[in-house]
């Protein structure tokens, strides 16, 4: 059995007085041990996760008891958002999962409020949805690169909290994760993207522009996370230099979100005995 538990993952929650500089991106809070043990901790929740997803789907068909899970992933370039989606979501049936990546807004999207394009992807009951970047870009890159006026950014923190509270009222369990990497780790990752022909497509010259503003980004993250970490939609700051650790943590956070529905298999809407009899006679 794995030593890492949901409780360890929940300990990474962002609370009052949170300071990003107190989190070492190379650390692995709650976990000690080598690769093998990490693999075990990663695989540990799989059977339960599979069952919970099937139950979430089964219950979505009922009007009185439905919910969905929304995982929001944020982090600097090369922080491993794609890897989390690739590795962690492997455990789920692809039929029940939606992934949405939010890049630079189109002209049409820019003509609307920043939440407009996000609302089009509100999770449907029974589904597990992951956002690869999100409405948080509108208070991160927008703040750092001054893409919006300060008072508009100020308004957005509150608008985000309202929006997420609304989702939670509609039974969406929201898990927000910042994959927190070090600047040095990013340098290595970007170097690899430049060295390998099969990784060039991932490289974006703008990554360097953002990298030059590293400290400003960290400040923007800290502010965004402290101002929007609520009971309905808590933030977790997950150290990301050890990718396998970060992926393992995200799995445990999803496990907690799914468990919190306290689900059971839905009651059949037919008489089981009667149907057995009918089948035997058919
Ligand atoms: P990637 O996820 O690496 O493909 O890059 C997407 C890029 O789109 C990143 O540089 C983001 O900062 C940028 N981006 C995402 N959402 C927004 C937004 N709302 N406004 C401006 N830039 C954004
Ligand atoms: Mg990129």
mmCIF file of C-alpha atoms and ligand atoms in Angstrom:
data_model
loop_
_atom_site.group_PDB
_atom_site.id
_atom_site.type_symbol
_atom_site.label_atom_id
_atom_site.label_comp_id
_atom_site.label_asym_id
_atom_site.label_seq_id
_atom_site.Cartn_x
_atom_site.Cartn_y
_atom_site.Cartn_z
ATOM 1 C CA UNK A 1 0.000 0.000 0.000
ATOM 2 C CA UNK A 2 1.084 3.530 -0.661
ATOM 3 C CA UNK A 3 2.064 5.784 2.182
ATOM 4 C CA UNK A 4 0.813 8.903 0.488
ATOM 5 C CA UNK A 5 -2.817 9.632 1.250
ATOM 6 C CA UNK A 6 -5.523 12.060 0.223
ATOM 7 C CA UNK A 7 -4.834 13.905 3.455
ATOM 8 C CA UNK A 8 -1.265 14.599 2.346
ATOM 9 C CA UNK A 9 -2.535 15.997 -0.932
ATOM 10 C CA UNK A 10 -5.112 18.197 0.814
ATOM 11 C CA UNK A 11 -2.329 19.648 2.970
ATOM 12 C CA UNK A 12 -1.095 21.508 -0.124
ATOM 13 C CA UNK A 13 -4.189 23.681 -0.041
ATOM 14 C CA UNK A 14 -3.643 27.410 -0.321
ATOM 15 C CA UNK A 15 -4.930 29.224 2.725
ATOM 16 C CA UNK A 16 -4.670 32.623 4.300
ATOM 17 C CA UNK A 17 -1.176 34.061 4.419
ATOM 18 C CA UNK A 18 0.024 31.732 1.678
ATOM 19 C CA UNK A 19 3.404 32.642 0.274
ATOM 20 C CA UNK A 20 4.634 31.033 -2.900
ATOM 21 C CA UNK A 21 8.266 31.487 -1.923
ATOM 22 C CA UNK A 22 7.696 29.155 1.022
ATOM 23 C CA UNK A 23 7.013 26.288 -1.391
ATOM 24 C CA UNK A 24 10.141 24.608 -2.743
ATOM 25 C CA UNK A 25 9.349 23.420 -6.286
ATOM 26 C CA UNK A 26 11.791 20.520 -5.852
ATOM 27 C CA UNK A 27 10.199 19.264 -2.638
ATOM 28 C CA UNK A 28 7.751 16.383 -2.330
ATOM 29 C CA UNK A 29 5.610 17.145 0.754
ATOM 30 C CA UNK A 30 4.031 14.083 2.335
ATOM 31 C CA UNK A 31 6.188 11.702 0.360
ATOM 32 C CA UNK A 32 9.572 10.138 0.956
ATOM 33 C CA UNK A 33 11.074 7.244 -0.922
ATOM 34 C CA UNK A 34 12.250 6.231 -4.338
ATOM 35 C CA UNK A 35 10.797 5.685 -7.764
ATOM 36 C CA UNK A 36 9.212 2.344 -6.966
ATOM 37 C CA UNK A 37 7.336 3.680 -4.015
ATOM 38 C CA UNK A 38 6.236 6.662 -6.068
ATOM 39 C CA UNK A 39 4.893 4.341 -8.766
ATOM 40 C CA UNK A 40 2.930 2.467 -6.129
ATOM 41 C CA UNK A 41 1.495 5.680 -4.728
ATOM 42 C CA UNK A 42 0.533 6.686 -8.254
ATOM 43 C CA UNK A 43 -1.178 3.407 -9.085
ATOM 44 C CA UNK A 44 -2.753 2.981 -5.641
ATOM 45 C CA UNK A 45 -6.018 4.866 -6.215
ATOM 46 C CA UNK A 46 -6.690 3.442 -9.710
ATOM 47 C CA UNK A 47 -9.345 0.849 -8.932
ATOM 48 C CA UNK A 48 -11.273 3.226 -6.728
ATOM 49 C CA UNK A 49 -11.007 6.048 -9.266
ATOM 50 C CA UNK A 50 -12.388 3.814 -12.004
ATOM 51 C CA UNK A 51 -15.349 2.760 -9.880
ATOM 52 C CA UNK A 52 -16.079 6.308 -8.776
ATOM 53 C CA UNK A 53 -16.073 7.566 -12.345
ATOM 54 C CA UNK A 54 -18.515 4.842 -13.384
ATOM 55 C CA UNK A 55 -20.730 5.718 -10.448
ATOM 56 C CA UNK A 56 -20.572 9.412 -11.287
ATOM 57 C CA UNK A 57 -21.712 8.588 -14.785
ATOM 58 C CA UNK A 58 -24.439 6.205 -13.611
ATOM 59 C CA UNK A 59 -25.816 8.747 -11.169
ATOM 60 C CA UNK A 60 -25.827 11.533 -13.713
ATOM 61 C CA UNK A 61 -28.771 9.867 -15.377
ATOM 62 C CA UNK A 62 -30.875 10.635 -12.301
ATOM 63 C CA UNK A 63 -32.268 14.090 -11.856
ATOM 64 C CA UNK A 64 -31.865 14.298 -8.097
ATOM 65 C CA UNK A 65 -28.278 13.252 -7.701
ATOM 66 C CA UNK A 66 -25.816 14.498 -10.236
ATOM 67 C CA UNK A 67 -22.442 16.109 -10.123
ATOM 68 C CA UNK A 68 -19.298 16.718 -12.092
ATOM 69 C CA UNK A 69 -15.634 17.312 -11.380
ATOM 70 C CA UNK A 70 -13.645 20.204 -12.799
ATOM 71 C CA UNK A 71 -9.860 20.186 -12.569
ATOM 72 C CA UNK A 72 -8.220 23.498 -13.393
ATOM 73 C CA UNK A 73 -4.524 23.305 -14.234
ATOM 74 C CA UNK A 74 -2.305 26.343 -14.211
ATOM 75 C CA UNK A 75 1.447 26.745 -14.272
ATOM 76 C CA UNK A 76 4.275 28.366 -16.165
ATOM 77 C CA UNK A 77 5.236 26.949 -19.552
ATOM 78 C CA UNK A 78 6.712 23.455 -19.301
ATOM 79 C CA UNK A 79 5.246 22.977 -15.821
ATOM 80 C CA UNK A 80 3.750 19.649 -16.884
ATOM 81 C CA UNK A 81 0.078 20.426 -17.434
ATOM 82 C CA UNK A 82 0.026 18.249 -20.543
ATOM 83 C CA UNK A 83 1.785 15.426 -18.732
ATOM 84 C CA UNK A 84 -0.773 15.462 -15.926
ATOM 85 C CA UNK A 85 -3.566 15.161 -18.459
ATOM 86 C CA UNK A 86 -1.785 12.404 -20.367
ATOM 87 C CA UNK A 87 -0.790 10.307 -17.377
ATOM 88 C CA UNK A 88 -3.402 10.948 -14.715
ATOM 89 C CA UNK A 89 -6.431 10.857 -16.974
ATOM 90 C CA UNK A 90 -5.373 7.535 -18.468
ATOM 91 C CA UNK A 91 -7.164 5.864 -15.573
ATOM 92 C CA UNK A 92 -10.572 7.201 -16.617
ATOM 93 C CA UNK A 93 -12.773 6.057 -19.426
ATOM 94 C CA UNK A 94 -12.296 8.598 -22.223
ATOM 95 C CA UNK A 95 -16.063 8.591 -22.698
ATOM 96 C CA UNK A 96 -16.525 10.476 -19.449
ATOM 97 C CA UNK A 97 -13.675 12.955 -19.742
ATOM 98 C CA UNK A 98 -13.422 16.305 -21.511
ATOM 99 C CA UNK A 99 -10.213 18.264 -21.816
ATOM 100 C CA UNK A 100 -10.269 21.887 -22.833
ATOM 101 C CA UNK A 101 -7.152 23.947 -23.566
ATOM 102 C CA UNK A 102 -7.436 27.712 -23.379
ATOM 103 C CA UNK A 103 -4.939 29.564 -25.530
ATOM 104 C CA UNK A 104 -4.863 33.162 -26.645
ATOM 105 C CA UNK A 105 -8.449 34.297 -27.124
ATOM 106 C CA UNK A 106 -9.780 34.660 -30.636
ATOM 107 C CA UNK A 107 -11.148 37.976 -31.841
ATOM 108 C CA UNK A 108 -14.651 36.753 -31.187
ATOM 109 C CA UNK A 109 -13.761 35.702 -27.653
ATOM 110 C CA UNK A 110 -12.085 39.012 -26.988
ATOM 111 C CA UNK A 111 -15.306 40.811 -27.865
ATOM 112 C CA UNK A 112 -16.961 39.205 -24.817
ATOM 113 C CA UNK A 113 -16.409 39.189 -21.078
ATOM 114 C CA UNK A 114 -13.459 36.988 -20.087
ATOM 115 C CA UNK A 115 -15.751 34.306 -18.641
ATOM 116 C CA UNK A 116 -17.763 33.972 -21.836
ATOM 117 C CA UNK A 117 -15.558 31.358 -23.457
ATOM 118 C CA UNK A 118 -15.188 29.515 -20.156
ATOM 119 C CA UNK A 119 -18.940 29.213 -19.647
ATOM 120 C CA UNK A 120 -19.254 27.300 -22.916
ATOM 121 C CA UNK A 121 -17.352 24.480 -21.266
ATOM 122 C CA UNK A 122 -19.177 24.235 -17.958
ATOM 123 C CA UNK A 123 -19.068 20.573 -16.923
ATOM 124 C CA UNK A 124 -22.160 18.499 -17.643
ATOM 125 C CA UNK A 125 -23.348 16.143 -14.892
ATOM 126 C CA UNK A 126 -21.431 12.881 -14.755
ATOM 127 C CA UNK A 127 -18.320 14.194 -16.415
ATOM 128 C CA UNK A 128 -14.761 14.839 -15.369
ATOM 129 C CA UNK A 129 -13.480 17.964 -17.052
ATOM 130 C CA UNK A 130 -9.968 19.347 -17.105
ATOM 131 C CA UNK A 131 -9.020 22.870 -18.096
ATOM 132 C CA UNK A 132 -5.483 23.240 -19.450
ATOM 133 C CA UNK A 133 -5.194 26.933 -18.526
ATOM 134 C CA UNK A 134 -8.406 28.745 -17.785
ATOM 135 C CA UNK A 135 -10.007 32.027 -16.757
ATOM 136 C CA UNK A 136 -6.993 32.466 -14.474
ATOM 137 C CA UNK A 137 -4.958 33.573 -17.487
ATOM 138 C CA UNK A 138 -7.105 36.680 -17.375
ATOM 139 C CA UNK A 139 -5.607 37.630 -14.008
ATOM 140 C CA UNK A 140 -2.137 36.139 -14.605
ATOM 141 C CA UNK A 141 -0.813 37.003 -18.050
ATOM 142 C CA UNK A 142 -3.198 39.968 -18.140
ATOM 143 C CA UNK A 143 -1.778 41.355 -14.935
ATOM 144 C CA UNK A 144 1.864 40.742 -15.749
ATOM 145 C CA UNK A 145 1.754 41.920 -19.345
ATOM 146 C CA UNK A 146 -0.831 44.606 -18.633
ATOM 147 C CA UNK A 147 -3.260 43.310 -21.221
ATOM 148 C CA UNK A 148 -6.145 44.721 -19.166
ATOM 149 C CA UNK A 149 -6.429 47.797 -16.928
ATOM 150 C CA UNK A 150 -5.736 47.316 -13.224
ATOM 151 C CA UNK A 151 -9.312 48.016 -12.116
ATOM 152 C CA UNK A 152 -10.649 45.431 -14.545
ATOM 153 C CA UNK A 153 -8.237 42.812 -13.198
ATOM 154 C CA UNK A 154 -9.294 43.758 -9.695
ATOM 155 C CA UNK A 155 -12.936 43.150 -10.661
ATOM 156 C CA UNK A 156 -12.087 39.743 -12.072
ATOM 157 C CA UNK A 157 -11.013 38.134 -8.788
ATOM 158 C CA UNK A 158 -14.505 38.659 -7.417
ATOM 159 C CA UNK A 159 -16.144 37.654 -10.691
ATOM 160 C CA UNK A 160 -14.165 34.405 -10.648
ATOM 161 C CA UNK A 161 -15.201 33.581 -7.081
ATOM 162 C CA UNK A 162 -18.864 34.232 -7.956
ATOM 163 C CA UNK A 163 -18.604 32.133 -11.085
ATOM 164 C CA UNK A 164 -17.004 29.209 -9.262
ATOM 165 C CA UNK A 165 -19.507 29.415 -6.392
ATOM 166 C CA UNK A 166 -22.251 29.160 -8.978
ATOM 167 C CA UNK A 167 -20.703 26.049 -10.445
ATOM 168 C CA UNK A 168 -20.355 24.510 -6.998
ATOM 169 C CA UNK A 169 -24.051 25.131 -6.337
ATOM 170 C CA UNK A 170 -24.733 23.073 -9.421
ATOM 171 C CA UNK A 171 -22.724 20.227 -7.880
ATOM 172 C CA UNK A 172 -19.451 20.787 -9.676
ATOM 173 C CA UNK A 173 -16.524 19.864 -7.463
ATOM 174 C CA UNK A 174 -13.708 22.194 -8.434
ATOM 175 C CA UNK A 175 -10.048 21.368 -7.886
ATOM 176 C CA UNK A 176 -7.513 24.024 -8.824
ATOM 177 C CA UNK A 177 -3.866 23.106 -9.163
ATOM 178 C CA UNK A 178 -0.852 25.270 -9.714
ATOM 179 C CA UNK A 179 2.069 23.167 -10.892
ATOM 180 C CA UNK A 180 4.869 25.084 -9.246
ATOM 181 C CA UNK A 181 8.205 24.628 -11.013
ATOM 182 C CA UNK A 182 11.522 26.386 -10.519
ATOM 183 C CA UNK A 183 12.996 28.747 -13.063
ATOM 184 C CA UNK A 184 15.962 26.411 -13.445
ATOM 185 C CA UNK A 185 13.706 23.449 -14.171
ATOM 186 C CA UNK A 186 11.967 25.484 -16.854
ATOM 187 C CA UNK A 187 15.322 26.331 -18.423
ATOM 188 C CA UNK A 188 16.134 22.634 -18.744
ATOM 189 C CA UNK A 189 12.736 21.902 -20.235
ATOM 190 C CA UNK A 190 12.933 24.744 -22.732
ATOM 191 C CA UNK A 191 16.460 23.665 -23.704
ATOM 192 C CA UNK A 192 15.119 20.207 -24.423
ATOM 193 C CA UNK A 193 12.352 21.646 -26.564
ATOM 194 C CA UNK A 194 14.972 23.482 -28.601
ATOM 195 C CA UNK A 195 17.274 20.487 -28.874
ATOM 196 C CA UNK A 196 14.767 17.901 -29.998
ATOM 197 C CA UNK A 197 13.185 18.185 -33.419
ATOM 198 C CA UNK A 198 10.133 16.296 -32.166
ATOM 199 C CA UNK A 199 9.658 18.934 -29.478
ATOM 200 C CA UNK A 200 10.061 22.076 -31.545
ATOM 201 C CA UNK A 201 6.305 22.281 -32.046
ATOM 202 C CA UNK A 202 5.898 22.804 -28.314
ATOM 203 C CA UNK A 203 8.284 25.742 -28.243
ATOM 204 C CA UNK A 204 6.935 29.247 -28.438
ATOM 205 C CA UNK A 205 9.327 32.253 -28.592
ATOM 206 C CA UNK A 206 6.850 34.026 -26.342
ATOM 207 C CA UNK A 207 7.780 31.553 -23.571
ATOM 208 C CA UNK A 208 11.021 33.506 -23.150
ATOM 209 C CA UNK A 209 9.145 36.797 -22.939
ATOM 210 C CA UNK A 210 7.149 35.357 -20.071
ATOM 211 C CA UNK A 211 10.208 33.746 -18.505
ATOM 212 C CA UNK A 212 11.880 37.142 -18.300
ATOM 213 C CA UNK A 213 8.978 38.219 -16.114
ATOM 214 C CA UNK A 214 9.245 35.215 -13.802
ATOM 215 C CA UNK A 215 9.070 37.110 -10.517
ATOM 216 C CA UNK A 216 6.088 39.124 -11.707
ATOM 217 C CA UNK A 217 4.334 35.897 -12.639
ATOM 218 C CA UNK A 218 5.016 34.393 -9.230
ATOM 219 C CA UNK A 219 3.530 37.470 -7.616
ATOM 220 C CA UNK A 220 0.474 37.291 -9.870
ATOM 221 C CA UNK A 221 0.024 33.602 -9.010
ATOM 222 C CA UNK A 222 0.282 34.270 -5.304
ATOM 223 C CA UNK A 223 -2.295 37.036 -5.438
ATOM 224 C CA UNK A 224 -4.689 35.093 -7.670
ATOM 225 C CA UNK A 225 -4.473 31.972 -5.527
ATOM 226 C CA UNK A 226 -4.900 33.678 -2.172
ATOM 227 C CA UNK A 227 -7.817 35.748 -3.414
ATOM 228 C CA UNK A 228 -9.707 32.890 -5.049
ATOM 229 C CA UNK A 229 -8.983 29.864 -2.863
ATOM 230 C CA UNK A 230 -12.427 29.140 -1.389
ATOM 231 C CA UNK A 231 -14.155 26.141 0.165
ATOM 232 C CA UNK A 232 -16.112 25.723 -3.040
ATOM 233 C CA UNK A 233 -12.993 25.911 -5.199
ATOM 234 C CA UNK A 234 -9.740 25.540 -3.290
ATOM 235 C CA UNK A 235 -6.298 26.040 -4.812
ATOM 236 C CA UNK A 236 -3.524 23.529 -4.297
ATOM 237 C CA UNK A 237 0.080 24.524 -4.881
ATOM 238 C CA UNK A 238 1.798 21.350 -6.045
ATOM 239 C CA UNK A 239 5.597 21.330 -6.323
ATOM 240 C CA UNK A 240 6.310 20.415 -9.931
ATOM 241 C CA UNK A 241 10.021 19.803 -10.458
ATOM 242 C CA UNK A 242 9.426 16.130 -9.735
ATOM 243 C CA UNK A 243 6.820 15.429 -12.395
ATOM 244 C CA UNK A 244 5.925 11.993 -11.106
ATOM 245 C CA UNK A 245 5.246 13.408 -7.673
ATOM 246 C CA UNK A 246 3.016 16.168 -9.050
ATOM 247 C CA UNK A 247 1.009 13.699 -11.120
ATOM 248 C CA UNK A 248 0.566 11.437 -8.123
ATOM 249 C CA UNK A 249 -0.718 14.327 -6.026
ATOM 250 C CA UNK A 250 -3.242 15.384 -8.655
ATOM 251 C CA UNK A 251 -4.593 11.840 -8.729
ATOM 252 C CA UNK A 252 -5.198 11.945 -4.989
ATOM 253 C CA UNK A 253 -6.922 15.316 -5.261
ATOM 254 C CA UNK A 254 -9.273 13.896 -7.881
ATOM 255 C CA UNK A 255 -9.880 10.928 -5.622
ATOM 256 C CA UNK A 256 -10.927 13.256 -2.826
ATOM 257 C CA UNK A 257 -13.246 15.230 -5.101
ATOM 258 C CA UNK A 258 -14.951 12.079 -6.346
ATOM 259 C CA UNK A 259 -15.236 10.574 -2.882
ATOM 260 C CA UNK A 260 -16.880 13.735 -1.584
ATOM 261 C CA UNK A 261 -20.034 12.961 -3.571
ATOM 262 C CA UNK A 262 -20.592 10.024 -1.263
ATOM 263 C CA UNK A 263 -22.125 8.102 -4.140
ATOM 264 C CA UNK A 264 -23.755 4.732 -4.391
ATOM 265 C CA UNK A 265 -25.014 2.857 -7.422
ATOM 266 C CA UNK A 266 -28.412 4.228 -8.428
ATOM 267 C CA UNK A 267 -31.500 2.222 -7.530
ATOM 268 C CA UNK A 268 -32.869 0.326 -10.535
ATOM 269 C CA UNK A 269 -36.045 1.743 -12.011
ATOM 270 C CA UNK A 270 -37.363 -1.774 -12.577
ATOM 271 C CA UNK A 271 -38.119 -4.839 -10.479
ATOM 272 C CA UNK A 272 -34.943 -6.938 -10.568
ATOM 273 C CA UNK A 273 -36.691 -10.202 -9.568
ATOM 274 C CA UNK A 274 -39.359 -9.671 -12.119
ATOM 275 C CA UNK A 275 -36.804 -9.017 -14.858
ATOM 276 C CA UNK A 276 -34.841 -12.139 -13.903
ATOM 277 C CA UNK A 277 -38.023 -14.144 -14.246
ATOM 278 C CA UNK A 278 -38.811 -12.587 -17.605
ATOM 279 C CA UNK A 279 -35.313 -13.276 -18.833
ATOM 280 C CA UNK A 280 -35.459 -16.914 -17.742
ATOM 281 C CA UNK A 281 -38.733 -17.356 -19.588
ATOM 282 C CA UNK A 282 -37.656 -15.633 -22.729
HETATM 283 P P1 LIG B 1 0.128 26.977 -24.402
HETATM 284 O O1 LIG B 1 -0.809 26.573 -23.322
HETATM 285 O O2 LIG B 1 1.553 26.731 -24.066
HETATM 286 O O3 LIG B 1 -0.283 26.457 -25.739
HETATM 287 O O4 LIG B 1 0.078 28.577 -24.536
HETATM 288 C C1 LIG B 1 -1.104 29.263 -24.541
HETATM 289 C C2 LIG B 1 -0.753 30.729 -24.424
HETATM 290 O O5 LIG B 1 -1.979 31.431 -24.445
HETATM 291 C C3 LIG B 1 -0.046 31.079 -23.142
HETATM 292 O O6 LIG B 1 1.029 31.929 -23.407
HETATM 293 C C4 LIG B 1 -1.105 31.826 -22.344
HETATM 294 O O7 LIG B 1 -0.585 32.791 -21.484
HETATM 295 C C5 LIG B 1 -1.946 32.416 -23.455
HETATM 296 N N1 LIG B 1 -3.307 32.696 -22.994
HETATM 297 C C6 LIG B 1 -4.215 31.824 -22.526
HETATM 298 N N2 LIG B 1 -5.350 32.449 -22.167
HETATM 299 C C7 LIG B 1 -5.140 33.763 -22.396
HETATM 300 C C8 LIG B 1 -5.937 34.925 -22.201
HETATM 301 N N3 LIG B 1 -7.167 34.859 -21.701
HETATM 302 N N4 LIG B 1 -5.396 36.098 -22.563
HETATM 303 C C9 LIG B 1 -4.151 36.167 -23.075
HETATM 304 N N5 LIG B 1 -3.360 35.114 -23.257
HETATM 305 C C10 LIG B 1 -3.838 33.919 -22.928
HETATM 306 MG MG1 LIG B 2 3.436 26.739 -24.363
#
